mmCIF file of C-alpha atoms in Angstrom:
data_model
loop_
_atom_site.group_PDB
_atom_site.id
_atom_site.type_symbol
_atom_site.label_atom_id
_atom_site.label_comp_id
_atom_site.label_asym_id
_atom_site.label_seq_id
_atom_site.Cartn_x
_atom_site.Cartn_y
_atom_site.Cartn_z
ATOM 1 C CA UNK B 1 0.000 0.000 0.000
ATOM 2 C CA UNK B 2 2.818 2.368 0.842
ATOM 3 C CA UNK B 3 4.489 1.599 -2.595
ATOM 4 C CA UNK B 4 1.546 2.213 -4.688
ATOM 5 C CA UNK B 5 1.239 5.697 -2.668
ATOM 6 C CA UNK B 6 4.689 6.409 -3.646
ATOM 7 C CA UNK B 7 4.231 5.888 -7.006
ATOM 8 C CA UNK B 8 1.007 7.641 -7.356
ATOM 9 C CA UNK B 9 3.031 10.683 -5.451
ATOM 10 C CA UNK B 10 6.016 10.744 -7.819
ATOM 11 C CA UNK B 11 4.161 10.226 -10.985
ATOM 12 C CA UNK B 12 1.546 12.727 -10.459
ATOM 13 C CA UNK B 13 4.605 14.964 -9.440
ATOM 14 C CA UNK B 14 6.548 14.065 -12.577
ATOM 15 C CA UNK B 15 3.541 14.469 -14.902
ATOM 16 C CA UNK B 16 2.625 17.634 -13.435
ATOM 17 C CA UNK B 17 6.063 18.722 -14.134
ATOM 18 C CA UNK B 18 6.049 17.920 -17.476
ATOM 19 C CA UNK B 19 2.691 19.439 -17.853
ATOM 20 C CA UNK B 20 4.080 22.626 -17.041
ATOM 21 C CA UNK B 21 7.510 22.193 -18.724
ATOM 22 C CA UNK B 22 5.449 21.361 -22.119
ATOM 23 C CA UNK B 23 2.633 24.317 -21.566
ATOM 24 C CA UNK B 24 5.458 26.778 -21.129
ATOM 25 C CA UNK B 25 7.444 25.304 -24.301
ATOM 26 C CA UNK B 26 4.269 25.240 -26.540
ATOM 27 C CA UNK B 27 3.841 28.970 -25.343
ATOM 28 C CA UNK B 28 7.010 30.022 -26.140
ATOM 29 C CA UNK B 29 6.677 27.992 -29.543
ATOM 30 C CA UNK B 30 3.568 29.353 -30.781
ATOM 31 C CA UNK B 31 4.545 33.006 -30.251
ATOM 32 C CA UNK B 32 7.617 32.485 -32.060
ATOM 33 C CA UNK B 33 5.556 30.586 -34.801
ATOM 34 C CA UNK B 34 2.863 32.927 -35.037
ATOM 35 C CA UNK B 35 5.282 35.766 -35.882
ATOM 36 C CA UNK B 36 5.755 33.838 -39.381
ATOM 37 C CA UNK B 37 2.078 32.425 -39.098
ATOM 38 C CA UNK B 38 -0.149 35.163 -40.276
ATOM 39 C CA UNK B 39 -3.706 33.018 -41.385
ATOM 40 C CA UNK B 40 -5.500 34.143 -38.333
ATOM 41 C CA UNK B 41 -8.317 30.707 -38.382
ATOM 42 C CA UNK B 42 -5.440 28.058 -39.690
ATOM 43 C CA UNK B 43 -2.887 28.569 -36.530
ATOM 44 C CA UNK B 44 -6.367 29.005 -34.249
ATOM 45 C CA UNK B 45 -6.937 25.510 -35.921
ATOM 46 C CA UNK B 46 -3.854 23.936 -35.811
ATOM 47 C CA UNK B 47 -3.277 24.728 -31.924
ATOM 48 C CA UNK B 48 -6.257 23.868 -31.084
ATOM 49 C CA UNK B 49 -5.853 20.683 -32.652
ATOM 50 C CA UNK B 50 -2.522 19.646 -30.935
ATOM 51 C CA UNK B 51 -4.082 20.843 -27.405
ATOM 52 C CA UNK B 52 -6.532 18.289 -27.825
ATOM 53 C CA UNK B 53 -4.436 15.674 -28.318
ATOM 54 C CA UNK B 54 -1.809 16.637 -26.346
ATOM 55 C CA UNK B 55 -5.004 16.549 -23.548
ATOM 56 C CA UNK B 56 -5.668 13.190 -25.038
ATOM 57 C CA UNK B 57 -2.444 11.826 -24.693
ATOM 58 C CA UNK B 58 -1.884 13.258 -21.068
ATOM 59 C CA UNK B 59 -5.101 11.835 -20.235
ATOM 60 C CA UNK B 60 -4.018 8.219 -21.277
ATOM 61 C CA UNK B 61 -0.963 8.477 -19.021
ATOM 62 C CA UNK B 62 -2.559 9.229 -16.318
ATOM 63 C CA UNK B 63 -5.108 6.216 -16.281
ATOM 64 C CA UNK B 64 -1.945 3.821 -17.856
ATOM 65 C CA UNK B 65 0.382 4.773 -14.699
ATOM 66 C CA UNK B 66 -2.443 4.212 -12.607
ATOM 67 C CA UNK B 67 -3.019 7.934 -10.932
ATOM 68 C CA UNK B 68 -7.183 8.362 -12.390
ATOM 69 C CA UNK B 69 -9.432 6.572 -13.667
ATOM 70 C CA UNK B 70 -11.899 8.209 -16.072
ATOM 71 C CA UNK B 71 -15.673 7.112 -17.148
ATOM 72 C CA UNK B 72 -17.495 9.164 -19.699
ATOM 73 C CA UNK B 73 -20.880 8.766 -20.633
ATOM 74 C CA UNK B 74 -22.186 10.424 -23.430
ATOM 75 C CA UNK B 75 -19.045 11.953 -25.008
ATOM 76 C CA UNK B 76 -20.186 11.394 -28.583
ATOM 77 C CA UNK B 77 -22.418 14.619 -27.916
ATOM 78 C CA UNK B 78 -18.663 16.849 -27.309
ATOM 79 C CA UNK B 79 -17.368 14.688 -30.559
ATOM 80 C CA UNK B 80 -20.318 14.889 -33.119
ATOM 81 C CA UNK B 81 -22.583 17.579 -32.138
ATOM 82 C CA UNK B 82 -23.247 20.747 -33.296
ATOM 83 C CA UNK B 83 -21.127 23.903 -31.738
ATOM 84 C CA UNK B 84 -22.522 24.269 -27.948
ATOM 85 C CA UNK B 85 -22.033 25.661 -25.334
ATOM 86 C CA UNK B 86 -20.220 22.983 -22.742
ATOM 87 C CA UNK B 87 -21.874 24.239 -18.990
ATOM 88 C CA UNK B 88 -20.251 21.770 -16.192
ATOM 89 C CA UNK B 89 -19.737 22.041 -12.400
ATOM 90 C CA UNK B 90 -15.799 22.583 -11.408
ATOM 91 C CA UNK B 91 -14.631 20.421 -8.446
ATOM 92 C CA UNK B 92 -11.294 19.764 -9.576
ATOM 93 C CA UNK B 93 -8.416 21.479 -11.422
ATOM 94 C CA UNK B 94 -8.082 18.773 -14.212
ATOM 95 C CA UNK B 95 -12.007 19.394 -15.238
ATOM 96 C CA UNK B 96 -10.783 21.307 -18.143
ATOM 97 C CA UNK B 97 -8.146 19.125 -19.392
ATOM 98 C CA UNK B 98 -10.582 16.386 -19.603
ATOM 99 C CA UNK B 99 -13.258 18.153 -21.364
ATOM 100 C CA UNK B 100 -10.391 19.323 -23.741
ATOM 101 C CA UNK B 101 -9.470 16.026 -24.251
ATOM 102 C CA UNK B 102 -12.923 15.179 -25.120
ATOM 103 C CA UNK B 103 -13.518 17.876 -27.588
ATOM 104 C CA UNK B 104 -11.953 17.958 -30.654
ATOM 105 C CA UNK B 105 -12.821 21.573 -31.674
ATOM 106 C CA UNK B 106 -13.201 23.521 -28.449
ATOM 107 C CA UNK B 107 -12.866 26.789 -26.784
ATOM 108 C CA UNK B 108 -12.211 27.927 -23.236
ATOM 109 C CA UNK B 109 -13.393 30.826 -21.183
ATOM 110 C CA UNK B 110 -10.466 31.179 -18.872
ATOM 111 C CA UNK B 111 -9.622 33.456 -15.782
ATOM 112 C CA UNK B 112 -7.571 36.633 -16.602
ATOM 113 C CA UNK B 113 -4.713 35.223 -14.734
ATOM 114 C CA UNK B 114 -3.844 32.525 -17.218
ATOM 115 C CA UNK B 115 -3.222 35.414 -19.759
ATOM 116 C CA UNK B 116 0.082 36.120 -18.144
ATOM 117 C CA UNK B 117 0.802 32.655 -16.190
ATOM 118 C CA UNK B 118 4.261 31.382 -17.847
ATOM 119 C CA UNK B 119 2.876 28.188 -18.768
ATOM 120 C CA UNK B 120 -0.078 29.263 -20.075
ATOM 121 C CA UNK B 121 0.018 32.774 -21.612
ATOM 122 C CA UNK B 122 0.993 31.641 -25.177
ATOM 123 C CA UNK B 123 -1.716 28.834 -25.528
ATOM 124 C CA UNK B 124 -4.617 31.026 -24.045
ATOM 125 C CA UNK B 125 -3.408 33.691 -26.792
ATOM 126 C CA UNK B 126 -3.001 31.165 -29.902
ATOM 127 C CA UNK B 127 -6.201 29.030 -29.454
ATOM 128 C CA UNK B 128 -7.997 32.302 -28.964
ATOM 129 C CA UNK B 129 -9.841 31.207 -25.844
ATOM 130 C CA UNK B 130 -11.748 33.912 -24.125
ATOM 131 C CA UNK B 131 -10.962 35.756 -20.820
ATOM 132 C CA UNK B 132 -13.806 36.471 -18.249
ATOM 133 C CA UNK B 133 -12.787 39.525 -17.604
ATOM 134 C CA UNK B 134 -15.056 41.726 -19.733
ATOM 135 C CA UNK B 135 -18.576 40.512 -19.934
ATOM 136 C CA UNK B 136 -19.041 42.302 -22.734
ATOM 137 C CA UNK B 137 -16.024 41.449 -24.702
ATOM 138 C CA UNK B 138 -16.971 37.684 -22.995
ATOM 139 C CA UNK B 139 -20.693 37.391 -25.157
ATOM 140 C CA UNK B 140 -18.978 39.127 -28.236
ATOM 141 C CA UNK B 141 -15.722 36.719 -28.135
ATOM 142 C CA UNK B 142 -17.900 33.778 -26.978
ATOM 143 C CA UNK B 143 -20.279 34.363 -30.062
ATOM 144 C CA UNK B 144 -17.821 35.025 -32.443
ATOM 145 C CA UNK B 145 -16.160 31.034 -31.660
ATOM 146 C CA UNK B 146 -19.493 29.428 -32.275
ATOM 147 C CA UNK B 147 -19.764 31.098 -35.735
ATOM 148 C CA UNK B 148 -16.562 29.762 -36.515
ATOM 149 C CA UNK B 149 -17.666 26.361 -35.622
ATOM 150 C CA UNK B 150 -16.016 25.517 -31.911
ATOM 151 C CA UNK B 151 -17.498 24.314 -29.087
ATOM 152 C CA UNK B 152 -17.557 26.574 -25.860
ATOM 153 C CA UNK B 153 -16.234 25.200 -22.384
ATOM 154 C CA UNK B 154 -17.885 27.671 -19.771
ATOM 155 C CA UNK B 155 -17.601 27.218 -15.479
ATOM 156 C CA UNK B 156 -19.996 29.362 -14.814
ATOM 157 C CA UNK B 157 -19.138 29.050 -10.999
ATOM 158 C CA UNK B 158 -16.226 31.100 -12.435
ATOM 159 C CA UNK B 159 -13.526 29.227 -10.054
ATOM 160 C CA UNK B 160 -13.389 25.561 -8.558
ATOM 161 C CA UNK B 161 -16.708 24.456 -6.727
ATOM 162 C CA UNK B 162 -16.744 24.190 -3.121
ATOM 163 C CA UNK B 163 -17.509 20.593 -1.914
ATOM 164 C CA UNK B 164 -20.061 19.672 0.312
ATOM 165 C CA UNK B 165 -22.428 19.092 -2.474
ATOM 166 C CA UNK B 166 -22.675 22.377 -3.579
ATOM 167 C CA UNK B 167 -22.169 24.782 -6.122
ATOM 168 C CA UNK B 168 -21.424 28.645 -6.264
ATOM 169 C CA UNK B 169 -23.995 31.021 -7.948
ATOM 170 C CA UNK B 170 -24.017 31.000 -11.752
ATOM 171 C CA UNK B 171 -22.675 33.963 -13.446
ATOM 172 C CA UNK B 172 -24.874 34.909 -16.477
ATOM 173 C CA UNK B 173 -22.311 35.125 -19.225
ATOM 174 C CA UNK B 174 -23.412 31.832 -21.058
ATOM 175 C CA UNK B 175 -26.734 32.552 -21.349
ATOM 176 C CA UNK B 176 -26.580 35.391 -22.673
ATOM 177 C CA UNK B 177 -24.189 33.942 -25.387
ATOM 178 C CA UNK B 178 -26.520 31.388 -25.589
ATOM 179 C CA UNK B 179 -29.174 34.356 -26.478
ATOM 180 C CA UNK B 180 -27.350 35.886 -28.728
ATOM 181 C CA UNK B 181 -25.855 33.028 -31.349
ATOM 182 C CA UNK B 182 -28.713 30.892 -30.801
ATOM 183 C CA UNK B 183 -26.500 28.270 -29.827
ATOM 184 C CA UNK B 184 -27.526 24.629 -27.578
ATOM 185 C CA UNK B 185 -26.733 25.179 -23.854
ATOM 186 C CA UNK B 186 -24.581 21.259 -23.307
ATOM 187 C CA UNK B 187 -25.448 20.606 -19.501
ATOM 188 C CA UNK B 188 -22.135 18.237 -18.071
ATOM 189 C CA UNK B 189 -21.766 16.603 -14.811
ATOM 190 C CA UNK B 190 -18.182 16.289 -13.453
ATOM 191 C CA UNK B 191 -17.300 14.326 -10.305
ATOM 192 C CA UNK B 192 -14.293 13.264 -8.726
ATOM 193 C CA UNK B 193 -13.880 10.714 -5.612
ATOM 194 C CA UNK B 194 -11.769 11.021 -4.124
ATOM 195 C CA UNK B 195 -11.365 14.572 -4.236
ATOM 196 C CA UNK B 196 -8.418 15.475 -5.627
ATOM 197 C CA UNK B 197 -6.423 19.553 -6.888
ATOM 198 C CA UNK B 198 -9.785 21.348 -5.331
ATOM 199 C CA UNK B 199 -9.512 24.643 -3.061
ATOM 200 C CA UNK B 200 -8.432 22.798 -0.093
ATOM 201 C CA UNK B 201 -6.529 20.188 -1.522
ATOM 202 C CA UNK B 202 -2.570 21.013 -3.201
ATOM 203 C CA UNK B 203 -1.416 18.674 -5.752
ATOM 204 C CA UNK B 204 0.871 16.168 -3.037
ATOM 205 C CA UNK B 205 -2.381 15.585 -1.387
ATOM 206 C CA UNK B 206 -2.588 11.831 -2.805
ATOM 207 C CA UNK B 207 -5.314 10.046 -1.925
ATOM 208 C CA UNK B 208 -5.010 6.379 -0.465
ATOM 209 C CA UNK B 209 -6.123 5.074 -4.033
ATOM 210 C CA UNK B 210 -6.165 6.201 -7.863
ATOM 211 C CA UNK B 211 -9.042 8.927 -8.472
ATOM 212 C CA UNK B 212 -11.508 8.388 -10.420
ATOM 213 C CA UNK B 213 -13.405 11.039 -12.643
ATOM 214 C CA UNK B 214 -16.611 10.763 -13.977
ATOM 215 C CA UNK B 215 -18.348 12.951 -16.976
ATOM 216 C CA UNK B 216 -21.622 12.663 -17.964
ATOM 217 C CA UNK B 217 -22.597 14.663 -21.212
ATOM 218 C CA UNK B 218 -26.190 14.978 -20.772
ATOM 219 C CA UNK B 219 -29.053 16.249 -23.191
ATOM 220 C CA UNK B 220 -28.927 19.472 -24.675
ATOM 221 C CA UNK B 221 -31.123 22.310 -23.784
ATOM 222 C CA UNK B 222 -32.064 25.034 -26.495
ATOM 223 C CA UNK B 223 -32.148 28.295 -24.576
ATOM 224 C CA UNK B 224 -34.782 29.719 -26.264
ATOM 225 C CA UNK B 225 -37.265 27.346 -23.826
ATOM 226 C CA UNK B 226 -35.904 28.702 -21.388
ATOM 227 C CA UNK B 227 -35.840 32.340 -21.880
ATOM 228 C CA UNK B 228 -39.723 32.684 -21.084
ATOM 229 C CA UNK B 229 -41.829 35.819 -22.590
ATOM 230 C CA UNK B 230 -38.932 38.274 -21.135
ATOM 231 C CA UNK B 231 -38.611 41.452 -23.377
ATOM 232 C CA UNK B 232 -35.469 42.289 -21.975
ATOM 233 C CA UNK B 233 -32.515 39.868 -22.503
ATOM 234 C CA UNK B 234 -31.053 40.550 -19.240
ATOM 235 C CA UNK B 235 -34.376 39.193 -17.454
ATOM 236 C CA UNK B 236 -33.959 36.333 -20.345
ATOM 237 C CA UNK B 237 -30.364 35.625 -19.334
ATOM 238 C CA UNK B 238 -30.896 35.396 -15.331
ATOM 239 C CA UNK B 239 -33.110 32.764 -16.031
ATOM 240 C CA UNK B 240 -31.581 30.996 -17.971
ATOM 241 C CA UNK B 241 -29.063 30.403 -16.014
ATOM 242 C CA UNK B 242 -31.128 29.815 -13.177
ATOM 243 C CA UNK B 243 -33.004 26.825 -14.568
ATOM 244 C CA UNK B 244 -29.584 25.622 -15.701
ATOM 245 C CA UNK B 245 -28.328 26.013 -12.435
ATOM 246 C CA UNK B 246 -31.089 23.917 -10.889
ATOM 247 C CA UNK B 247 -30.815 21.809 -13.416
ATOM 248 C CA UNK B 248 -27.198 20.485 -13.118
ATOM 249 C CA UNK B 249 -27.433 20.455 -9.284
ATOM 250 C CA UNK B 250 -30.828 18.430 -9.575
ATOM 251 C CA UNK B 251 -28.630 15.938 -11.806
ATOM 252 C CA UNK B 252 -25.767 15.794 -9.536
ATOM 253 C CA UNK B 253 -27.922 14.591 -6.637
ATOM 254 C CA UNK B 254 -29.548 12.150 -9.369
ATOM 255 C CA UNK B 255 -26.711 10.659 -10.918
ATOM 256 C CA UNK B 256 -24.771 10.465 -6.723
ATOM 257 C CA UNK B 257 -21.993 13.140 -7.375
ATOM 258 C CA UNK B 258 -24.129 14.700 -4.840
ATOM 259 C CA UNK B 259 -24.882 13.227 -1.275
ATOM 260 C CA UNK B 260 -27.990 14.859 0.462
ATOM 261 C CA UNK B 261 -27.321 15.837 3.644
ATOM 262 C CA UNK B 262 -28.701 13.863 6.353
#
């Protein structure tokens, strides 16, 4: 038992390390690149493709060395569908790498901090993803990346979630992208047991036995169902993301990611 800690410890330690190591090489790479690079929509393209398989890849490693295990239900909906807008719960750091690794053509709203962290700040830039810190700029860009035909990855908790079988308050920045290009809203459980890179938790907090993650793509919701009689899109927009909000935690209890309390 103490071995197979050990090992879990030193290889999430070494791939975590050569996460980094490759996110701040591909940064430096695509910024040297995109000075020669000028087709705007091929390099978005290209690096979006090898983040998804680089996601892919790191994804396999993981469950080969025995750190997670992952189970996915419904991921031909992220593969095949139609441009959508991916909502999910956050209760772990690696939510988006999976979801990335699940999408072939996707997009990320990310926190402004990522736009200058070293290992990030050239990827963020290159794919194109969107920062949160504008909501305006947010529904514009966020709009914009459907048109061309990529999926959107949205947390609209807007950081991790905070355990106890709960979620934080959703921010209203999907729906109103949802409003405006007309776009599916793609509701997506994520769980993780045990808990592993939440708030509370650093990454040498190993639990006693591999992780395992669980997605559930489930069906998608046209927002215009949702939106009610509302004149105003801002009335349209809060409740959307209400009933989406109730929705997802409804399904977490459903599907057990949730516990009820007692």
């Amino acid at each position: 038992m103490r071995l197979d800690y050990g090992w879990r410890l030193i290889a999430t330690g070494v791939s975590l390390s050569f996460f980094a190591l490759c996110g701040s090489a591909f940064s430096l790479a695509v910024v040297v690149i995109g000075a020669f690079w000028s087709h705007r929509r091929s390099r978005q393209r290209a690096v979006t493709f090898v983040i998804h398989h680089f996601f892919r890849m790191l994804v396999a490693v993981l469950q080969r060395i025995g750190v997670m295990k992952l189970e996915v239900t419904g991921a031909a909906r992220l593969r095949e569908g139609v441009p959508s807008i991916v909502i999910a719960n956050h209760p772990t750091y690696l939510d988006v790498m999976v979801l990335l690794s699940l999408t072939p053509k996707a997009c990320c709203v990310v926190k402004r901090a990522h736009w200058g962290n070293p290992c990030f700040w050239g990827i963020v830039r290159a794919a194109e993803y969107v920062s949160n810190s504008d909501p305006v700029e947010l529904v514009e860009a966020g709009t914009r990346q459907l048109a061309a035909g990529y999926t959107m990855i949205i947390f609209p908790e807007g950081t991790r979630s905070p355990g106890a079988s709960r979620l934080h308050a959703f921010s209203r920045g999907f729906a109103h992208i949802a409003l405006q290009s007309r776009s599916p809203i793609q509701p997506t459980l994520i769980d993780c047991d045990p808990p592993v890179f939440t708030k509370a938790l650093r990454w040498y907090h190993v639990p006693s036995r591999a992780f395992r993650m669980r997605i559930d793509v489930l069906d998608p919701i046209e927002a215009g169902r949702l939106s009610g009689d509302h004149a105003s899109q801002s009335l349209a927009a809060r409740t959307i993301a209400q009933v989406v909000e109730a929705h997802i935690t409804q399904r977490l209890f459903q599907h057990g990611y949730f516990k009820a309390a007692n």
